[in-house]
Short mmCIF file of C-alpha atoms and ligand atoms in Angstrom, two decimals:
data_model
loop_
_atom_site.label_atom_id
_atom_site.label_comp_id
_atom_site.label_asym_id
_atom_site.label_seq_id
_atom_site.Cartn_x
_atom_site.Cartn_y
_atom_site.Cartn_z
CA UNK A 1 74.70 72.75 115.16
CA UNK A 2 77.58 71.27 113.63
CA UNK A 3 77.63 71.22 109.76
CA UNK A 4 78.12 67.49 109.25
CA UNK A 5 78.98 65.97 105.60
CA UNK A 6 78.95 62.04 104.85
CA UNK A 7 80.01 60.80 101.85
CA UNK A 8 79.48 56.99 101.37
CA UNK A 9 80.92 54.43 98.79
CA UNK A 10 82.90 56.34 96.80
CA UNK A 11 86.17 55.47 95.14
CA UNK A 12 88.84 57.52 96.64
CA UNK A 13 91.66 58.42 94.97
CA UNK A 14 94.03 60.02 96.42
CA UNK A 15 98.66 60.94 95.26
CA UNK A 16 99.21 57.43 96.79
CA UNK A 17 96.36 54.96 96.44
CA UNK A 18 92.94 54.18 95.53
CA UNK A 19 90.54 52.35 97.97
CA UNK A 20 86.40 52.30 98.39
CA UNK A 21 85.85 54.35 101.70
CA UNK A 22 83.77 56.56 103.16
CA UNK A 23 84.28 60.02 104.53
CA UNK A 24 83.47 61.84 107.54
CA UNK A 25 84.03 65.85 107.67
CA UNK A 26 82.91 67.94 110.71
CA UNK A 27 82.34 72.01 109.99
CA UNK A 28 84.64 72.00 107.55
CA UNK A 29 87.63 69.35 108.29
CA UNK A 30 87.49 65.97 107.53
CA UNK A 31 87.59 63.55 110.60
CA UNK A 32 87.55 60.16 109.70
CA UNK A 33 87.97 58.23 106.01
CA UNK A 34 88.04 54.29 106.08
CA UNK A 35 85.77 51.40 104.93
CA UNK A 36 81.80 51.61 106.21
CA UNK A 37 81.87 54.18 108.76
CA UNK A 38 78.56 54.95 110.74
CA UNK A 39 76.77 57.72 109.35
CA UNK A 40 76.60 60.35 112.40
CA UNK A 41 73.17 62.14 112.97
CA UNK A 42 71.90 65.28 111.12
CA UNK A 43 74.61 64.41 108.89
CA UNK A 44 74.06 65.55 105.23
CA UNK A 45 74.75 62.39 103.05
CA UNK A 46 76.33 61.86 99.63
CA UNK A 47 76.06 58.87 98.18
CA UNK A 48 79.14 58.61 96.23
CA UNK A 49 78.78 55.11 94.57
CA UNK A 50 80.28 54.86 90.89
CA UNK A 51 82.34 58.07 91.29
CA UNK A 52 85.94 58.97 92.36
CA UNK A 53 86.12 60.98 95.50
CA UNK A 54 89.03 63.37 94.90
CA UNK A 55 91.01 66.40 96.97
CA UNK A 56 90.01 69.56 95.41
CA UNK A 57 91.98 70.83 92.44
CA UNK A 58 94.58 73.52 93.24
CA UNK A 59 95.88 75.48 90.76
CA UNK A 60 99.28 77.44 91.37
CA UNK A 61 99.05 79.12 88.52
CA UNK A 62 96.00 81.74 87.29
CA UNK A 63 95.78 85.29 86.43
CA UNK A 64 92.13 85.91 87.45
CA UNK A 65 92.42 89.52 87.89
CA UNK A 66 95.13 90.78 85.42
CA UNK A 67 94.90 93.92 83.63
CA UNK A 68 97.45 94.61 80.89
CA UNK A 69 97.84 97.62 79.18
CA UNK A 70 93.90 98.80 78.68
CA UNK A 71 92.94 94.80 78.14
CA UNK A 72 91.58 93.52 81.28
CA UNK A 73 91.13 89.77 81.85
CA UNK A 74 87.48 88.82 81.38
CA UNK A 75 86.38 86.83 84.80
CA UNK A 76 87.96 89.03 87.58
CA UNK A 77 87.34 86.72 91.26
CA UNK A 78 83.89 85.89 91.25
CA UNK A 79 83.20 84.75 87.73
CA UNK A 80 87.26 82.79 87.61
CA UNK A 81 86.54 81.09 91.01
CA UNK A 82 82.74 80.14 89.70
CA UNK A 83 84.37 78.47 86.88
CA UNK A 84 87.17 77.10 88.66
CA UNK A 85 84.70 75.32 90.99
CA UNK A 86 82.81 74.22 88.10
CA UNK A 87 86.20 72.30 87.05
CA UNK A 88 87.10 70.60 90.47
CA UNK A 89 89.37 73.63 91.64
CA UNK A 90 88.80 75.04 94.63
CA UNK A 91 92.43 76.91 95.57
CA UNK A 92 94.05 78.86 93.28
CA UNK A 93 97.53 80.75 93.91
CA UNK A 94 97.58 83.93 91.78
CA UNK A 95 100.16 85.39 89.66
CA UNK A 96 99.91 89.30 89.95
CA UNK A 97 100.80 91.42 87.22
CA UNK A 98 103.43 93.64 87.38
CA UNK A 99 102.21 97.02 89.68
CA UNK A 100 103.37 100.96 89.06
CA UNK A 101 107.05 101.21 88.11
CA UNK A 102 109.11 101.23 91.51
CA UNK A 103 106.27 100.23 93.98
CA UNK A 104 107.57 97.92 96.74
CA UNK A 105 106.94 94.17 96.92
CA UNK A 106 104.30 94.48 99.08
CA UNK A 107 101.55 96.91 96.25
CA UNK A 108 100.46 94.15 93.70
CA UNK A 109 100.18 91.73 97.22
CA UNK A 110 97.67 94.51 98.87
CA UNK A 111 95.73 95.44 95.92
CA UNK A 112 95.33 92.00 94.88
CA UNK A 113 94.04 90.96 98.45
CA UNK A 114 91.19 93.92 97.99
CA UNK A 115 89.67 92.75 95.08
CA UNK A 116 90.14 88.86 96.30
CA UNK A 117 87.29 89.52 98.81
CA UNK A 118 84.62 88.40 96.23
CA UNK A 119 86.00 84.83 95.89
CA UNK A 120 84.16 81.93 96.26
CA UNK A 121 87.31 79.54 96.16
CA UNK A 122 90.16 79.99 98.74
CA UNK A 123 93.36 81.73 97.29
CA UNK A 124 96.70 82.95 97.63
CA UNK A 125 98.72 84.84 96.30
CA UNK A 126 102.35 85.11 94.83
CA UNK A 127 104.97 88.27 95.09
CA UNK A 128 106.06 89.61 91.95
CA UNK A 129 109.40 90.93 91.32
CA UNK A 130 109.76 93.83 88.75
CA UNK A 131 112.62 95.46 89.56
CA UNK A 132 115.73 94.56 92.32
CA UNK A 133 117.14 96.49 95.07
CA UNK A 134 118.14 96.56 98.40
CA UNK A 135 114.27 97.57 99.60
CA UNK A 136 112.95 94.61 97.30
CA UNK A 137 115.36 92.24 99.22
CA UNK A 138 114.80 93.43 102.58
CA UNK A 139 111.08 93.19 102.27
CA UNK A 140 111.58 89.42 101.35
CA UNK A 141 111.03 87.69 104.68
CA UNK A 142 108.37 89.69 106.26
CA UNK A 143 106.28 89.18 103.15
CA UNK A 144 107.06 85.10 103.41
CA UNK A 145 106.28 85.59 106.84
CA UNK A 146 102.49 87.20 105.71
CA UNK A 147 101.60 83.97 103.98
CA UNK A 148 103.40 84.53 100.44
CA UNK A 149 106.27 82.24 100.41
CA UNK A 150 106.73 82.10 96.62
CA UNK A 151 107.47 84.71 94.20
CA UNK A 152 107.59 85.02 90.29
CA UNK A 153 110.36 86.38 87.94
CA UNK A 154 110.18 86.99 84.39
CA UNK A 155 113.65 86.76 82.22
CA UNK A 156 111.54 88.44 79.09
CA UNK A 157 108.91 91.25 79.68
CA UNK A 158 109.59 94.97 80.30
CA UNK A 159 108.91 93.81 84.51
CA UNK A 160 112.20 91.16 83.48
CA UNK A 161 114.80 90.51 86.18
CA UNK A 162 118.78 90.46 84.40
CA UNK A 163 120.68 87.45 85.46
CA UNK A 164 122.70 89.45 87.83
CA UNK A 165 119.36 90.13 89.95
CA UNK A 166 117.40 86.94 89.23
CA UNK A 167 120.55 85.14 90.95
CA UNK A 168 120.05 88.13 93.70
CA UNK A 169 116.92 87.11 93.96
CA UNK A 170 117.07 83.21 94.14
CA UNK A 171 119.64 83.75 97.23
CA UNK A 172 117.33 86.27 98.78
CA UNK A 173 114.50 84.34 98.71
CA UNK A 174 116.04 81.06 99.48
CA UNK A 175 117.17 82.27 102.42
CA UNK A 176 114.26 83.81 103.77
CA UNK A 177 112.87 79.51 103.22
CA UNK A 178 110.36 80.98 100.14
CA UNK A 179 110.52 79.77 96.55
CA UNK A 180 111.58 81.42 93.69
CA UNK A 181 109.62 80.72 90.13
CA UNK A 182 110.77 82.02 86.75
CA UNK A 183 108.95 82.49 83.61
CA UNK A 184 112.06 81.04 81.42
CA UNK A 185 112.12 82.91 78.10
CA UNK A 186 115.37 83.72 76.55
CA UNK A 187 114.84 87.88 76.20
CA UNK A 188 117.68 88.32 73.30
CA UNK A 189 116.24 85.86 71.19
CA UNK A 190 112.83 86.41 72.13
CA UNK A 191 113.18 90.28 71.15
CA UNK A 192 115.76 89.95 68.01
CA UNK A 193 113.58 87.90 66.64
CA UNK A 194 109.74 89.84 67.05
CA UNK A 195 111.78 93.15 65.89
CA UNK A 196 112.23 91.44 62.69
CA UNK A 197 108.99 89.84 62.27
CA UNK A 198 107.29 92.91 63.43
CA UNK A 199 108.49 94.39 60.24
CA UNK A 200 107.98 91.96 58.00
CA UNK A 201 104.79 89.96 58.48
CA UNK A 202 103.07 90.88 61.85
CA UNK A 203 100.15 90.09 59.89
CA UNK A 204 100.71 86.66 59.87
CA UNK A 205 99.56 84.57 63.22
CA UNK A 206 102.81 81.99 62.33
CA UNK A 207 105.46 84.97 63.17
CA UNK A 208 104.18 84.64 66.93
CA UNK A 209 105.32 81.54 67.47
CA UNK A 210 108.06 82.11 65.30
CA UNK A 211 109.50 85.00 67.91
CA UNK A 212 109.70 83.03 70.88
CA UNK A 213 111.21 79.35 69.38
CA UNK A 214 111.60 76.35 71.70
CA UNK A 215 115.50 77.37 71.91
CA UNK A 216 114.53 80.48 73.92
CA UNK A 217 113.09 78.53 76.38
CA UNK A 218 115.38 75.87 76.86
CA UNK A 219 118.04 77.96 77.16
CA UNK A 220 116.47 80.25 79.64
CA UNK A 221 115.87 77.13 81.65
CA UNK A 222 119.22 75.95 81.69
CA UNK A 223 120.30 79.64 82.91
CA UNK A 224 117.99 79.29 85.35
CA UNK A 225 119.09 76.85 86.79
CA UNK A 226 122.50 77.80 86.32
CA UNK A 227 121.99 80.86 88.33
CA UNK A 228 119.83 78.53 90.87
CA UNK A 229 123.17 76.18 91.50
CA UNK A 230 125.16 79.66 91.98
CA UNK A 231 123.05 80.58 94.58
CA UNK A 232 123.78 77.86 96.86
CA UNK A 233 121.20 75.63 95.46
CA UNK A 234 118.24 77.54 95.92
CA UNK A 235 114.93 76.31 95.50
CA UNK A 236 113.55 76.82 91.69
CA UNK A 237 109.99 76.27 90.36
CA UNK A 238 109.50 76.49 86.19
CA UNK A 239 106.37 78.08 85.34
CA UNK A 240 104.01 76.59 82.30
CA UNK A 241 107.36 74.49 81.01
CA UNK A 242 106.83 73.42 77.41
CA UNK A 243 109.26 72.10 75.48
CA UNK A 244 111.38 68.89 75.29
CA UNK A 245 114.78 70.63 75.67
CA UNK A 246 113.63 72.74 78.80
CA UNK A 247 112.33 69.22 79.84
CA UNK A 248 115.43 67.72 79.21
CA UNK A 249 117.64 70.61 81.60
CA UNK A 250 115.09 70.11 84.31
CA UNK A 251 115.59 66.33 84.19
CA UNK A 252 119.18 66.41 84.11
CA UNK A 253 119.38 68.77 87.61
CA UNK A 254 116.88 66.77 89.21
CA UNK A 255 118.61 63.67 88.60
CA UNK A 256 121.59 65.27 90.04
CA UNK A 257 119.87 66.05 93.06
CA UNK A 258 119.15 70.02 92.76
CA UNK A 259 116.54 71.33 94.09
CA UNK A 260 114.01 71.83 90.52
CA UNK A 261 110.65 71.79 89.79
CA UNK A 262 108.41 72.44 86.86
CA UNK A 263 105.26 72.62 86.38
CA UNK A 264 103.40 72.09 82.48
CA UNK A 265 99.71 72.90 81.82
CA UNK A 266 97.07 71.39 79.74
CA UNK A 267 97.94 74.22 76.26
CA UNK A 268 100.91 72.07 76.33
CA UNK A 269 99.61 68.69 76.39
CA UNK A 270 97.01 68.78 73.73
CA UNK A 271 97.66 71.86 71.12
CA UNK A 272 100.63 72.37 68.62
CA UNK A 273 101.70 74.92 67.13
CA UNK A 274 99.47 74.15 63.94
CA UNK A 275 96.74 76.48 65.82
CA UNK A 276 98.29 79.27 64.31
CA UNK A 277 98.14 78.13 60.84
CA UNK A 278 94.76 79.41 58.86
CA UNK A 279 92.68 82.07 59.70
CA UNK A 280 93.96 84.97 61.21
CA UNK A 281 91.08 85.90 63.82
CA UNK A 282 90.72 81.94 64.55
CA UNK A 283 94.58 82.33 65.28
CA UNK A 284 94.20 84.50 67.71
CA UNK A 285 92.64 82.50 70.61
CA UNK A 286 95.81 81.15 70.36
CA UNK A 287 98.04 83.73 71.32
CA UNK A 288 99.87 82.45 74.67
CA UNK A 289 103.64 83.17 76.10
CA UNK A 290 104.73 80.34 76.00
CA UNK A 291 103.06 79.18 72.71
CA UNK A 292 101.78 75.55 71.88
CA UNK A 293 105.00 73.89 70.30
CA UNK A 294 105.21 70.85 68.39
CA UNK A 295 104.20 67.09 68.55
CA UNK A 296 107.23 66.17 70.41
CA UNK A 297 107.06 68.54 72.86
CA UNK A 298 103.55 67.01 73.46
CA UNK A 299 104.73 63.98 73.80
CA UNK A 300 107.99 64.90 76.21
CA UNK A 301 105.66 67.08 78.29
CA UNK A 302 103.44 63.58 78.74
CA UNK A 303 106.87 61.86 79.71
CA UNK A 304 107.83 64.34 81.82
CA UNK A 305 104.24 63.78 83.59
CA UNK A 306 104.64 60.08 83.56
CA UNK A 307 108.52 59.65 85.25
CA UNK A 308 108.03 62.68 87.54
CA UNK A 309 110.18 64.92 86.00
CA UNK A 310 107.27 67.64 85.86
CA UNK A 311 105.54 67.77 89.21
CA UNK A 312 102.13 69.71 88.82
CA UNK A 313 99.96 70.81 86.27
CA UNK A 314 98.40 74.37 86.62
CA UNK A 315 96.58 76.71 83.80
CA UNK A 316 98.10 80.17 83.51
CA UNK A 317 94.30 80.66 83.58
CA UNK A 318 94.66 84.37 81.49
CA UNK A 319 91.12 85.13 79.71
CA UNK A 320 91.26 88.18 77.75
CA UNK A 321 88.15 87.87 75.28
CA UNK A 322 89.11 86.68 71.84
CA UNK A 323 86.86 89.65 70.91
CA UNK A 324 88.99 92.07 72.87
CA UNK A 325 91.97 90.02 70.96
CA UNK A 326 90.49 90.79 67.42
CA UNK A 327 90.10 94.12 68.54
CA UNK A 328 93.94 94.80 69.73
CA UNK A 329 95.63 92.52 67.18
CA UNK A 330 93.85 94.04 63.97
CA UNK A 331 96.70 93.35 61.56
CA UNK A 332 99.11 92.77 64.00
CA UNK A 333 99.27 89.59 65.84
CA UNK A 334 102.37 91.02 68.14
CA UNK A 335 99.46 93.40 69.41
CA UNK A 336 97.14 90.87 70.55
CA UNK A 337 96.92 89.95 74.20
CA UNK A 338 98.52 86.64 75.41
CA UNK A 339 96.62 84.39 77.56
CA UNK A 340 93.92 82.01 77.32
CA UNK A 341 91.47 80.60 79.60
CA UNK A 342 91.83 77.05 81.44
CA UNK A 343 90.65 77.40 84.37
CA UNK A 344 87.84 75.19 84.67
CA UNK A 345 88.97 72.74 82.03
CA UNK A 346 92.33 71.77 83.81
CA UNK A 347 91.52 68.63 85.95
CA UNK A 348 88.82 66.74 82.86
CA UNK A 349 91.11 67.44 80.52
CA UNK A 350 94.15 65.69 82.49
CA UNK A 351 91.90 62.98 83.36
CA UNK A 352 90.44 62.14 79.90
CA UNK A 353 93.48 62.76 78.18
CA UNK A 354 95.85 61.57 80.59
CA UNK A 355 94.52 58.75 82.66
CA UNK A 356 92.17 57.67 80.10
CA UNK A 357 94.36 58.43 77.04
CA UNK A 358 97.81 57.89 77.84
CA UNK A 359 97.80 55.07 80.70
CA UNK A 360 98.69 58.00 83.80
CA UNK A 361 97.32 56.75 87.14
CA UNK A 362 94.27 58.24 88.48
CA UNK A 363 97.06 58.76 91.68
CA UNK A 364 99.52 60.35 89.65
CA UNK A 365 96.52 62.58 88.51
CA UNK A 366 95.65 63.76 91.66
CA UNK A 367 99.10 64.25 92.72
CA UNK A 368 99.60 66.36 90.00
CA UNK A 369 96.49 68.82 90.03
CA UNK A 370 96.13 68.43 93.87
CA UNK A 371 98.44 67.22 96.25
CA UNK A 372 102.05 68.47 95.03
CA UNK A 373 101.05 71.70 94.05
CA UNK A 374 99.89 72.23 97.74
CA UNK A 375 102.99 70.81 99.06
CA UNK A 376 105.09 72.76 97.41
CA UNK A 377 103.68 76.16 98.12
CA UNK A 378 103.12 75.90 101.56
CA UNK A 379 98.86 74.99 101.75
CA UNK A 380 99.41 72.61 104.26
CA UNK A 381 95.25 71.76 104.88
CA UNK A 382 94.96 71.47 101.01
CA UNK A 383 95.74 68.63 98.27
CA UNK A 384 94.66 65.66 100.32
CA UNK A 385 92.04 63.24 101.64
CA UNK A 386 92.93 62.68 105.30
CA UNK A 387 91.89 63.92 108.68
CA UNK A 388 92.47 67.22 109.95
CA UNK A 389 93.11 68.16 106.45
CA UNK A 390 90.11 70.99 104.86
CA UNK A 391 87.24 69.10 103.25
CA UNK A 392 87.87 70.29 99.73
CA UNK A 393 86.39 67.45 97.60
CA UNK A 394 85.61 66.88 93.99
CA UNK A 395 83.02 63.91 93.51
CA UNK A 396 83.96 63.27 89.67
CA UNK A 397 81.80 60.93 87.35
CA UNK A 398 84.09 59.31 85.36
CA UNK A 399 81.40 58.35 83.01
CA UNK A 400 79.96 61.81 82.57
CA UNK A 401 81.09 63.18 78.30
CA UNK A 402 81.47 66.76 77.86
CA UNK A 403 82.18 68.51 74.61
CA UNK A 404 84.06 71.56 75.75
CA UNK A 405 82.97 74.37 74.35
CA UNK A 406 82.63 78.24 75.48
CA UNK A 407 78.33 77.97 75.88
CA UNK A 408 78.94 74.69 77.53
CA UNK A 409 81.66 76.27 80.19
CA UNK A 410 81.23 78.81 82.89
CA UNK A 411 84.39 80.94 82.29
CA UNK A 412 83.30 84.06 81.55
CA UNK A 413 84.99 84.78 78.15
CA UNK A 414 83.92 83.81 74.63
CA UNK A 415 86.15 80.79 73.97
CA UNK A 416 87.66 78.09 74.65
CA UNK A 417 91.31 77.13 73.30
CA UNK A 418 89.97 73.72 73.76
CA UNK A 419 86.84 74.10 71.52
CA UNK A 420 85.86 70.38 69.59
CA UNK A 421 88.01 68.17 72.25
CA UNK A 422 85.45 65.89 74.07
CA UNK A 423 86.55 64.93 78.05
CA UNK A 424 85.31 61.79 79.44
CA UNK A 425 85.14 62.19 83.38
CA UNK A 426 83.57 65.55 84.90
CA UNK A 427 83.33 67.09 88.22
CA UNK A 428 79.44 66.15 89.44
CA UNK A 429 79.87 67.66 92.83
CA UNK A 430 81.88 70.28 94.47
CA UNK A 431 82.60 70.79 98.31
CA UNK A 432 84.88 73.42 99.69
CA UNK A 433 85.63 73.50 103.48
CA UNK A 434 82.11 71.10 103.63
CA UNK A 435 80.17 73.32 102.14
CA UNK A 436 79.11 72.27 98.52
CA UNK A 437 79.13 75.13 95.85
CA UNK A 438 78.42 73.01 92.71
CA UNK A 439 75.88 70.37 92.42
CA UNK A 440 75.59 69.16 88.54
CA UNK A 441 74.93 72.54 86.80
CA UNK A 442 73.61 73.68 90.34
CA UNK A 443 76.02 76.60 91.49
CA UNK A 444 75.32 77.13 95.68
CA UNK A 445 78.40 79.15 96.09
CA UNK A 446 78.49 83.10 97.29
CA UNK A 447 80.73 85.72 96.24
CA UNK A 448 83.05 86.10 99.62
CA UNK A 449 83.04 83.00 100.99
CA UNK A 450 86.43 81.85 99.70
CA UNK A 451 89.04 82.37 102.39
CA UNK A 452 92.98 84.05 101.60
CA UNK A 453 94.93 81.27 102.59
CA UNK A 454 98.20 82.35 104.29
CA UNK A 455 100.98 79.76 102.93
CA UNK A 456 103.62 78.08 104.86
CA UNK A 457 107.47 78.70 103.98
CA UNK A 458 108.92 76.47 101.51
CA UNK A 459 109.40 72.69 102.92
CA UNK A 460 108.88 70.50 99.72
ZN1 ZN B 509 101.30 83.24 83.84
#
């Protein structure tokens, strides 16, 4: 028996348009989409009527499985995905930590891929690069080749790549058609500047942000894509971009025709760096790499959304337990654990703040959370509503209110950074390849049934 899903008189939105349709999908692909198609027998129908029928969300950027130090993020695959689906995600592309000192390319990949068995969302990963050599480079292609066409460096972190590499790197992996993204912190400044505070106040939640200032990052930026151009115009992605003068480099190379994307996420569209003012413990939910910055960067992050300068919006989904971030940071806010959770807030909080808010289209929405994020890395049957494509689908009630807090989410950690904001607009239903895995507060998924996805090489 086929496993047939109809889903009549919604309002799909999809990156280009919006148009009442219904859809067809057969065992898991969708077959047909237009105006008042015939309902096939043994088909299981959705009526759809009052609610936007989106791709579902992908989201390029989580850490659902990172351990740092002893701290070990709170979800793990299972719970993340859960909560993920909950939120109108069902891909995620994850950032690995950084593995053993010296182990090849291929060790956080493998290990990753273990414990990614358990996932109820499809997934894929990203390489990591921690160190550079000749092994490191040679591995490159095979490992784009296996269905990892993208890989991460970090210009700050012990794992950091020096310029001289990072360039390396960006030729290596250009070359071998994958795509290179950089966590763009300026190291020098980032580390002059916590050696001092750690001396002098590290008890105060302000001297986080105060170590890694928007400077850092827009300079990093404009190295990066510096080193990019050097390369031969290599492809470059910007990880969780935050701040008006990293905006500002990014729009500058696009406009002159290089070949640079960035990518924001929701910390930066609705908190400032005020969240570190007051109580200490309250403070520390806060503690993220980059951190929330001020009003203006709010506002040039929304710009950037709006003209196209920033091309997706992913989470940096990270949630280590504020408890376990008491615990760490007691008296010392440079010891807490950065990361927050996101995961499952990502696409209402675009939608009520963005499309509601701020005048974004629904489209650009979906283009945003969905559609270019699969483009550019390579899921080529994810991010949109047409045949042949993998019935991922998000039926979202627009009307549906939602205070976001942590007892009201399904992310399996004890806060929320986004505690007291209210989203208009929620995920009601939640298919992946056909099968639905969230109904309402109904969760139908099982642990293994999300599927590795092996990515194409980079074709934006
Ligand atoms: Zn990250």
């Amino acid at each position: 028996m086929a496993n047939i899903l109809f889903i009549k008189n919604g309002l799909v939105v999809t990156a280009e348009k919006e148009f009442q349709a219904d859809l067809l999908a057969v065992d898991g692909t969708i077959t047909a989409i237009a105006p008042e198609l015939e309902p096939p027998e043994g088909a299981e129908m959705i009526e759809a009527k009052g609610m936007l029928v989106i791709p579902g969300g992908v989201d390029v950027h989580t850490h659902l499985d990172l351990s740092v130090g002893q701290a070990h993020a709170s979800d793990g695959w299972f719970f993340g995905g859960k909560a993920a689906a909950y939120g109108g995600t069902t891909t995620v592309v994850e950032h690995p930590g950084f593995g053993p000192a010296g182990c090849p390319l291929n060790y956080q990949l493998d290990l990753y891929r273990e414990n990614a068995v358990e996932s109820v969302i499809d997934y894929g990963l990203h390489g990591v690069f921690q160190h550079w050599n000749e092994e490191v480079k040679t591995a490159i292609p095979d490992i784009v080749g296996g269905g990892y066409p993208s890989f991460k460096v970090y210009m700050t972190y012990d794992g950091r790549l020096d310029d001289e590499s990072f360039l390396a790197a960006l030729k290596a992996v250009g070359d071998a058609s994958g795509l290179t993204t950089v966590h763009a912190e300026n190291h020098a400044i980032v580390s002059h500047l916590a050696e001092e505070l750690k001396r002098t106040a590290p008890r105060k939640a302000t001297s986080h942000p105060q170590s890694r200032p928007d400077y850092a990052e827009a300079l990093a930026v404009e190295t990066a894509i510096r080193l990019a151009e050097a390369a031969g115009d290599a492809p470059l992605y910007i990880v969780h971009l935050s701040t008006a003068g990293g905006l500002e480099a990014v729009r500058k190379a696009r406009a002159a025709g290089r070949r640079v994307w960035a990518e924001t996420c929701p910390q930066y569209l609705t908190l400032t760096d005020d969240c570190y003012e007051g109580n200490f413990d309250e403070a520390l939910k806060f503690v993220m790499a980059p951190t929330p910055r001020k009003q203006k960067d709010v506002d040039a992050m929304w710009a950037g959304l709006m003209d196209g300068t920033i091309s997706t919006v992913a989470t940096d989904h990270c949630s280590f337990a504020w408890k376990d971030k008491k615990v760490r940071a007691w008296g010392n806010v440079f010891k807490c654990p950065g990361g927050i959770p996101g995961v499952e807030t990502r696409l209402p909080l675009l939608y009520s703040e963005g499309v509601l808010k701020r005048g974004l289209s629904p489209s650009r929405w979906v283009d945003l959370v969905s559609t270019s994020p699969a483009r550019l890395f390579g899921l080529e049957k994810k991010g949109r509503l047409e045949p042949g494509f993998d019935a991922d689908i998000v039926i979202f009630n627009p009307g549906a209110e939602k205070s976001l807090t942590a007892e009201n989410l399904h992310q399996a950690v004890d806060y929320t950074p986004f505690e007291n904001i209210t989203v208009r607009g929620w995920p009601e239903q939640v298919f992946i390849r056909g099968r639905k895995i969230v109904d309402g507060e109904r969760f139908m998924g099982e642990p293994g049934q999300g599927r590795f996805i092996a990515r194409q090489p980079f074709c934006p």
